[in-house]
Short mmCIF file of C-alpha atoms in Angstrom, two decimals:
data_model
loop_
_atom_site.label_atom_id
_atom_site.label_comp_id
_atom_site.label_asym_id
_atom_site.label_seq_id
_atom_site.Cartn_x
_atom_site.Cartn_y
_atom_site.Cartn_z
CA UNK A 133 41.21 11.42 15.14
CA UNK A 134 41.78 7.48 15.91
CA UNK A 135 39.51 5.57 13.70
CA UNK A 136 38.76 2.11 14.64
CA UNK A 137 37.69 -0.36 12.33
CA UNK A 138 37.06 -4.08 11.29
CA UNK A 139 37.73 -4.74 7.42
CA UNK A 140 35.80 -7.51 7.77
CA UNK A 141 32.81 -6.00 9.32
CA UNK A 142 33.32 -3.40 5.74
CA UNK A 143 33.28 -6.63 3.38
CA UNK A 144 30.40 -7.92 4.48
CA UNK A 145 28.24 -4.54 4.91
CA UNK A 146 30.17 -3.58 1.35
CA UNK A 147 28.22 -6.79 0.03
CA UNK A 148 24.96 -6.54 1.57
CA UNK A 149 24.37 -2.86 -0.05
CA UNK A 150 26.78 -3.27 -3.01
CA UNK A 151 25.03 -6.72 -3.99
CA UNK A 152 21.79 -8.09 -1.95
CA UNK A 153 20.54 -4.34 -1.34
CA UNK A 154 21.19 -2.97 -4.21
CA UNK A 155 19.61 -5.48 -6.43
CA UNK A 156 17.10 -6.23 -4.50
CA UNK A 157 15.94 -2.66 -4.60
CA UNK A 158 16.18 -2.75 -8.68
CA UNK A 159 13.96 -5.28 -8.68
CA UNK A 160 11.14 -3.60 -6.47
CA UNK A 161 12.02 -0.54 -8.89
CA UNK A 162 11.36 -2.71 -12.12
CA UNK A 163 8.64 -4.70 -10.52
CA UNK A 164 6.64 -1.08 -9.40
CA UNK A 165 7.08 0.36 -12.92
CA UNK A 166 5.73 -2.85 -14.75
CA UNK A 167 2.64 -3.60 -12.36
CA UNK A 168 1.67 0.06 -12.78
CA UNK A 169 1.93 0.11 -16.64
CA UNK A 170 -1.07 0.58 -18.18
CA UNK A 171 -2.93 1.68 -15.22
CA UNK A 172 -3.64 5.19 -16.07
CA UNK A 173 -7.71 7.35 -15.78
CA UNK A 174 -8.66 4.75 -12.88
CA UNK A 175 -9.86 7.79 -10.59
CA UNK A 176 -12.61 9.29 -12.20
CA UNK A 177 -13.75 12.97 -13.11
CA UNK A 178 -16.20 13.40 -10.09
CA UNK A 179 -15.08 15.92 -7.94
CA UNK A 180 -13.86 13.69 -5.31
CA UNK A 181 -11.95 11.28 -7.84
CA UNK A 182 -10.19 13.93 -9.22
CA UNK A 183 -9.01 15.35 -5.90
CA UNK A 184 -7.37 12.13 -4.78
CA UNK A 185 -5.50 11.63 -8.48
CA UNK A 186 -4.38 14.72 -7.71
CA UNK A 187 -2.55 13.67 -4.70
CA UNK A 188 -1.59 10.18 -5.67
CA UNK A 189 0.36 11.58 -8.67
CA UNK A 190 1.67 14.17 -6.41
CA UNK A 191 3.44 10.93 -4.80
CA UNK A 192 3.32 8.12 -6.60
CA UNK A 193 6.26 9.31 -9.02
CA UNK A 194 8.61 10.65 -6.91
CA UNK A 195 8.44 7.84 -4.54
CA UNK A 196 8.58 5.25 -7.70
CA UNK A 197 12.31 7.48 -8.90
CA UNK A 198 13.35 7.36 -5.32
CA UNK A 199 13.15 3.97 -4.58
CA UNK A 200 14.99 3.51 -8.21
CA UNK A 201 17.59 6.18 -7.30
CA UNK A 202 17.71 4.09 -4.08
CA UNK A 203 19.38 1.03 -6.09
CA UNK A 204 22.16 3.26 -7.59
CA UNK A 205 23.01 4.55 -3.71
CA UNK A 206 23.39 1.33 -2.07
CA UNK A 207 25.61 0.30 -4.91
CA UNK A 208 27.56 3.30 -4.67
CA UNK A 209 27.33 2.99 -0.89
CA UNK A 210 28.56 -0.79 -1.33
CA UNK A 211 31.68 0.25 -3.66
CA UNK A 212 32.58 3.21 -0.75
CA UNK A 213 32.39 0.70 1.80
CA UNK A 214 34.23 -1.99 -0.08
CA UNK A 215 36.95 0.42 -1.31
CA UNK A 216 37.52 1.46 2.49
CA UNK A 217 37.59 -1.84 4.57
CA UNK A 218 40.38 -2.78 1.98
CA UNK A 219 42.25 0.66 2.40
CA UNK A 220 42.11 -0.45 6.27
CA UNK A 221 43.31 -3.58 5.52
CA UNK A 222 46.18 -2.68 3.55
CA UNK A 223 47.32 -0.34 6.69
CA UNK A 224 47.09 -2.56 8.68
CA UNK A 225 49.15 -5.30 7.18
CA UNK A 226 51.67 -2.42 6.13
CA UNK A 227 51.86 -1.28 9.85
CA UNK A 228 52.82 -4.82 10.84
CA UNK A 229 56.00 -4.88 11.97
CA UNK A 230 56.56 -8.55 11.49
CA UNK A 231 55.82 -8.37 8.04
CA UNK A 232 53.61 -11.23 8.40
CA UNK A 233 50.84 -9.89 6.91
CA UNK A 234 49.76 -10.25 3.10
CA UNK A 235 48.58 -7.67 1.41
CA UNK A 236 44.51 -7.97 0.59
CA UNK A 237 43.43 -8.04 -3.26
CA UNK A 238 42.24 -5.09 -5.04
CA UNK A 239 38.56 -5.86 -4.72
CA UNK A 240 36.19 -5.29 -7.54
CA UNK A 241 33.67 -2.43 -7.63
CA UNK A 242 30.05 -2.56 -7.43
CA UNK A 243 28.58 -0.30 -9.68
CA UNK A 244 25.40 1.38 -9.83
CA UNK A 245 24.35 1.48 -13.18
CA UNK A 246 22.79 4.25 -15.14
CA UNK A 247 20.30 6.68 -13.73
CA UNK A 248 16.87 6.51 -15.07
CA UNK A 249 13.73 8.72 -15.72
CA UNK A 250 10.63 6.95 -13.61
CA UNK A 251 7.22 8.14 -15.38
CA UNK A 252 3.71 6.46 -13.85
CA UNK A 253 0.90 7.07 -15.75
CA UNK A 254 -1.65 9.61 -13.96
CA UNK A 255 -4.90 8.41 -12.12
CA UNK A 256 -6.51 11.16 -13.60
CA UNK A 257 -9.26 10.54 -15.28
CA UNK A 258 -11.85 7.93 -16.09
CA UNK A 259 -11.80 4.37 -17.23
CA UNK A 260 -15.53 3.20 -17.85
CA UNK A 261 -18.12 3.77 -20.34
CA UNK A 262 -20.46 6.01 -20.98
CA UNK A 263 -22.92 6.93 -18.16
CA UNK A 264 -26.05 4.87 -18.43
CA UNK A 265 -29.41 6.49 -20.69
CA UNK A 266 -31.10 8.90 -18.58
CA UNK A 267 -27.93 10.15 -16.00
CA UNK A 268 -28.09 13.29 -18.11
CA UNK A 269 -31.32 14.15 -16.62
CA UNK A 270 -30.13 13.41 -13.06
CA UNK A 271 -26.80 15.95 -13.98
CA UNK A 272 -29.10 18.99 -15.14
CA UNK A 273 -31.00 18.02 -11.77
CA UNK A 274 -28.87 17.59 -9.50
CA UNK A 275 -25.50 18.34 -10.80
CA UNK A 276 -23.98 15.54 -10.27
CA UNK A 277 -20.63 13.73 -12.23
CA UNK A 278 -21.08 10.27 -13.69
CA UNK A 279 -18.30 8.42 -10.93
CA UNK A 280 -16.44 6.65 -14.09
CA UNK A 281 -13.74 5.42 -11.92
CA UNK A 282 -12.58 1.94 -12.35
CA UNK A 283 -12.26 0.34 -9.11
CA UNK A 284 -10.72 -2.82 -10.77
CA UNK A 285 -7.52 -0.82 -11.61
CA UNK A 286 -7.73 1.30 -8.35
CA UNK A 287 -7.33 -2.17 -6.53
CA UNK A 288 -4.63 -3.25 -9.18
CA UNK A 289 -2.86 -0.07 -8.09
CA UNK A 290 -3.05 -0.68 -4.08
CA UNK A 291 -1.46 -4.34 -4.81
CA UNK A 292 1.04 -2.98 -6.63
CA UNK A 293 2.37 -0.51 -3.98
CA UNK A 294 1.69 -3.57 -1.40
CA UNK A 295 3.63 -5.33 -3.32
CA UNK A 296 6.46 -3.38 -3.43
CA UNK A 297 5.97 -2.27 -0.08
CA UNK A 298 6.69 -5.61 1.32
CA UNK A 299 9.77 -5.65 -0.77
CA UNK A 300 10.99 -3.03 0.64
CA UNK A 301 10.28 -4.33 4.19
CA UNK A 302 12.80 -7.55 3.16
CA UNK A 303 15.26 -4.75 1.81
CA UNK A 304 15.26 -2.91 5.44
CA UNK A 305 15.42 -6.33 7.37
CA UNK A 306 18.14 -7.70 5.28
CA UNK A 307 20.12 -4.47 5.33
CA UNK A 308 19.48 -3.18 8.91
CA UNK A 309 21.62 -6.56 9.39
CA UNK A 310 24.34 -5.33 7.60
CA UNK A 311 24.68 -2.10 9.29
CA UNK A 312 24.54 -3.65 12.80
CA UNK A 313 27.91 -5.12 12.11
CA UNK A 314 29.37 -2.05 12.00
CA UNK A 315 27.86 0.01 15.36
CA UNK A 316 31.27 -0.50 17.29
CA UNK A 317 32.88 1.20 13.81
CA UNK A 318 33.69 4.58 14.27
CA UNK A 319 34.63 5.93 10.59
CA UNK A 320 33.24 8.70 8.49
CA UNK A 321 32.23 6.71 5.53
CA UNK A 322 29.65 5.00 7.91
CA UNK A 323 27.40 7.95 7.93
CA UNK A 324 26.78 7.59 3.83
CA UNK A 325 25.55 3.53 4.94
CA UNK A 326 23.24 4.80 7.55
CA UNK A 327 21.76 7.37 5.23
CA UNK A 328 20.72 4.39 2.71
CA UNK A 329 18.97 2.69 5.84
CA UNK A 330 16.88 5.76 6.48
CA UNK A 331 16.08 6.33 3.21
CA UNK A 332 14.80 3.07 2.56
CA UNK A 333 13.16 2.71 5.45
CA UNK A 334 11.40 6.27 4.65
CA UNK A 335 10.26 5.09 1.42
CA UNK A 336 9.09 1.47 3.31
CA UNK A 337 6.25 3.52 4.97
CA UNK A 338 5.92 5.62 2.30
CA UNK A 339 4.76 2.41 -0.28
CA UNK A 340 2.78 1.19 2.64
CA UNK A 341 0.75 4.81 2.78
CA UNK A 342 -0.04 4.28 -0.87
CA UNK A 343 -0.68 0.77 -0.68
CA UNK A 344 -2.58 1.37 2.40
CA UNK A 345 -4.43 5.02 1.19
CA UNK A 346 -7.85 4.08 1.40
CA UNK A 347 -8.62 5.74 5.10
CA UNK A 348 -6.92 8.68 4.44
CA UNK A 349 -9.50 9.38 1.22
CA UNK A 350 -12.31 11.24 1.52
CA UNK A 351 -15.77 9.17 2.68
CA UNK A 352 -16.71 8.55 -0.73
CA UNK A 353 -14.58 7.61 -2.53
CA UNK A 354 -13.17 5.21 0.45
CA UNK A 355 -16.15 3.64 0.20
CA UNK A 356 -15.64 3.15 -3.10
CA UNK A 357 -12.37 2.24 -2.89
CA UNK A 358 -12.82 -0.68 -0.15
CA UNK A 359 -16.47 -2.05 -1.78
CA UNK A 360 -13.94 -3.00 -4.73
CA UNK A 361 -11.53 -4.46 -2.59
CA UNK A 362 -13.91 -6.25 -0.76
CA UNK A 363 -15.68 -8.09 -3.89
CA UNK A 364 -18.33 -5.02 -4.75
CA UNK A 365 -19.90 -6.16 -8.45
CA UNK A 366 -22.99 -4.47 -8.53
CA UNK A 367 -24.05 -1.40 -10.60
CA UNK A 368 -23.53 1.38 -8.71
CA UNK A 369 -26.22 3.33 -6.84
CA UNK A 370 -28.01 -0.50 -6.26
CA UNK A 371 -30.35 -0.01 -3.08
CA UNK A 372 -29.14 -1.47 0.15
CA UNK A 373 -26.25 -4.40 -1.33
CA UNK A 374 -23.51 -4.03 -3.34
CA UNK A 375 -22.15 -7.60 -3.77
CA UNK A 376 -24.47 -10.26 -5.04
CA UNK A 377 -23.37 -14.25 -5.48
CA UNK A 378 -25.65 -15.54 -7.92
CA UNK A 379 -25.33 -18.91 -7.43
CA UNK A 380 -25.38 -19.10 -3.91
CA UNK A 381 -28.35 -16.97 -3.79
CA UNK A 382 -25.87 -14.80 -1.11
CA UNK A 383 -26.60 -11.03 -1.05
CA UNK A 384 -24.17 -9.00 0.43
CA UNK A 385 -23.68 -5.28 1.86
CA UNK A 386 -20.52 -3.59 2.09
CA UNK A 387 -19.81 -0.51 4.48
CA UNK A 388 -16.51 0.85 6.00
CA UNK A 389 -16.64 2.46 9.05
CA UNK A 390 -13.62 4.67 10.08
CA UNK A 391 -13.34 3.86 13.64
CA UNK A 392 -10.40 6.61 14.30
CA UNK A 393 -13.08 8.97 13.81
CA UNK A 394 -14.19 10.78 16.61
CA UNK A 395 -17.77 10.17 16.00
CA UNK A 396 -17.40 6.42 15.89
CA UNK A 397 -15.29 6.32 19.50
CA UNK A 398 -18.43 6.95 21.55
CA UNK A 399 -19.65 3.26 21.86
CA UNK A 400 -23.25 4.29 21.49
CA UNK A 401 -23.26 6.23 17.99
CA UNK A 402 -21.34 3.18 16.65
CA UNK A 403 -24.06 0.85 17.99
CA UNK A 404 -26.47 2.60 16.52
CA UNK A 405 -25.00 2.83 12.91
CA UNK A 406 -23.61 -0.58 12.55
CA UNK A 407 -27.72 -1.80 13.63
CA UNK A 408 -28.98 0.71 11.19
CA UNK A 409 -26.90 -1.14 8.69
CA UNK A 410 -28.13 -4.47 9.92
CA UNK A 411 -31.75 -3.38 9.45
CA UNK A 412 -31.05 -1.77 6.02
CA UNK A 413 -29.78 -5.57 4.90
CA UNK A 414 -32.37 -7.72 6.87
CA UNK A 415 -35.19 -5.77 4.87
CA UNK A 416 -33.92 -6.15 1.09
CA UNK A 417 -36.51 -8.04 -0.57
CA UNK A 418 -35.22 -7.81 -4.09
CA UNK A 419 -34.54 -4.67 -6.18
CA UNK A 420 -33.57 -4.21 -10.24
CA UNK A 421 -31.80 -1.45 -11.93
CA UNK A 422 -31.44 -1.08 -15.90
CA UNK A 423 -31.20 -5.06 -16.99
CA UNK A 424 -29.96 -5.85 -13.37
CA UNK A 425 -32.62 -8.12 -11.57
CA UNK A 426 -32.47 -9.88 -7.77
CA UNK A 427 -35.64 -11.47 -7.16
CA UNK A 428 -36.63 -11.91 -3.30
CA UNK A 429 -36.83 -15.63 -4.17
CA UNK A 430 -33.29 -16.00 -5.40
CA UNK A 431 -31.42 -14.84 -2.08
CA UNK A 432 -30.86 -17.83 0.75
CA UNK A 433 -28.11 -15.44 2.91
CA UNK A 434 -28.13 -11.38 3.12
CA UNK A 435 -24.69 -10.60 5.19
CA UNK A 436 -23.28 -7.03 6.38
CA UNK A 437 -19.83 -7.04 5.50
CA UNK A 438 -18.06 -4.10 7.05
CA UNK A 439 -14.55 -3.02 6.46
CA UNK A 440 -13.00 -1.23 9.18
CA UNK A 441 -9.10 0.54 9.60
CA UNK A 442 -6.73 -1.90 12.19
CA UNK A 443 -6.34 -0.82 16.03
CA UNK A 444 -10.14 -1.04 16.99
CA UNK A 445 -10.76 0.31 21.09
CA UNK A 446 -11.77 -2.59 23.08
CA UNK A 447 -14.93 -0.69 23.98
CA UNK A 448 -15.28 -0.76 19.96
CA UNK A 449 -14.84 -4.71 19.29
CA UNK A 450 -17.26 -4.98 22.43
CA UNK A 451 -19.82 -2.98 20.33
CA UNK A 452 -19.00 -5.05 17.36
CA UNK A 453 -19.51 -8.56 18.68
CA UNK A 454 -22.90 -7.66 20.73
CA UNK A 455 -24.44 -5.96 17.30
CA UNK A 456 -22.98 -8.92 15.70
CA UNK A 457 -25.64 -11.00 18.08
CA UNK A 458 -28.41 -8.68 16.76
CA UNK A 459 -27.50 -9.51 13.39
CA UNK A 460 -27.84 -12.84 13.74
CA UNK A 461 -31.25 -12.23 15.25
CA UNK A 462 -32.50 -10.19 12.52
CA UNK A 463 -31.18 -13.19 9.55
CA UNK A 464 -27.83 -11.44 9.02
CA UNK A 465 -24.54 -12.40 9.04
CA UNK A 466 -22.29 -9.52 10.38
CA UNK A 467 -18.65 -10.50 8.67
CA UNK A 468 -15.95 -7.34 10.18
CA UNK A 469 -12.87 -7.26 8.22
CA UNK A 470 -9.68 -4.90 8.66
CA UNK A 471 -9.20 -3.53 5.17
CA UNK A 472 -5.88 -2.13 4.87
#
């Protein structure tokens, strides 16, 4: 087998995943591991909260211990590629006839550091109070769960994977560089360098799903999910708005809409939801739960704030901007955000 090779091309992919990779990927590891501690019973023991902290732990973890097992492979993949572009370069000079050529110095390893045990604390379970006097009528009734999820620390949790997401992204960018400098190198030890880039580049998306998770969930607790995200600070179950600025007098709905759904990509049944919405907001007058009180004379703005998945049809942004016209007819402002 001829093998062709730069040693150059090795010392400089040897040091992008023995050094920059490598600790760069450490530090998304430690980063993860500290912005999730503490954030444990954030989903809630309704049925639906459950089900999704089911899944989430189901990934979270192992994704968190692969991207740390991640660091120790590029180091060791940085040491391999090190140790070979000198091995190269020492044939080489000792194949010079000439004897010209001086011998390269015995480079210095990376090393990868001990392995480590990953452990995220679970989303299962709640993380507010006691349901309000009175919900254990509407149980016996109705049997339904007190939603005790925390949507603060659900939102803490989607940063936190965003944030290492991104990370992550850097990592791929800054290492797919490294590996392009050895496509003309045809040598086995290659193969271990290009299994790093798909890794990390599996575990890229992978962050993003769990940073991005919110569309995937189930309609409820989506909603719930994105009203947090999007400023929701009302009790919940408050008629018709879930945001309310106090000083501004600025009373606010929030809605998501899944456009990818099937339902929602016939232009007419959107139009007609997104309007129903309007109407819902133009005709709040006021409303009070428990100790919670908007008067009709405090509010100066009601607004529909919809949050909505990216890659909207063109037919569906038409539908968007002509309701957004009826909105403003009606005394609303229609505000459509993409809500990762």
């Amino acid at each position: 087998m001829l093998i062709c090779v730069d040693p150059t091309a090795y010392a400089s992919a040897a040091r992008m995943f023995g050094d920059y990779l490598a600790s760069d990927v450490r530090r998304v590891a430690d980063g993860l591991v500290s912005d999730l501690s503490g954030l444990r019973g954030f989903a809630g023991h309704d049925p639906v909260g459950a089900e999704w902290a089911i899944a989430y732990d189901g990934v979270a973890g192992p994704t968190a211990q692969a991207i740390d097992d991640l660091g120790r492979a590029s180091a060791n993949v940085g040491a391999l590629l090190q140790q070979s572009g000198f091995n190269h370069a020492r044939a080489e000079a000792y194949s010079d006839v000439t004897g010209g050529s001086v011998l390269p110095a015995e480079p210095l390893a990376y090393t990868a550091g001990e392995a480590r045990c990953i452990s995220l604390a679970s989303a299962t379970g709640g993380a507010i109070g006691d349901p309000p006097v009175g919900w254990e009528w509407v149980r016996d009734a109705c049997g339904l769960i007190w939603p005790d999820g925390d949507p603060g620390r659900l939102r803490e949790t989607a940063s936190a994977w965003e944030r290492a997401a991104g990370r992550l992204d850097d990592g791929w960018l800054l290492v797919s560089q490294g590996i392009t400098a050895l496509d003309e190198v045809d040598s086995p030890e290659i193969q271990n360098a290009r299994g790093v880039c798909r890794t990390l580049k599996t575990l890229d998306e992978l962050a993003n799903r769990l940073s991005n998770s919110t569309w995937p969930m189930p309609p409820v607790l989506r909603g719930f999910a994105i009203e947090s995200k999007l400023g929701g600070n009302l009790p919940p179950g408050f008629p018709k708005i879930d945001r309310w600025i106090k000083d501004k007098g600025i009373a606010i709905s929030i809605k998501t809409i899944n456009l990818a759904s099937k339902t929602y990509q016939n232009p007419t049944r959107l139009e007609s939801l997104v309007k129903r919405y309007v109407d819902k907001v133009a005709s709040f007058k006021g409303d009070q739960r428990g100790v919670f009180v908007i008067r009709e004379s405090q509010i100066t703005q009601r607004v529909l704030h919809i949050g909505v998945p990216r890659n909207a049809t063109s037919e569906q942004s038409e539908v968007l901007g002509l309701v957004a016209d009826y909105a403003e007819k009606r005394g609303v402002e229609l505000i459509v955000e993409v809500v990762r």
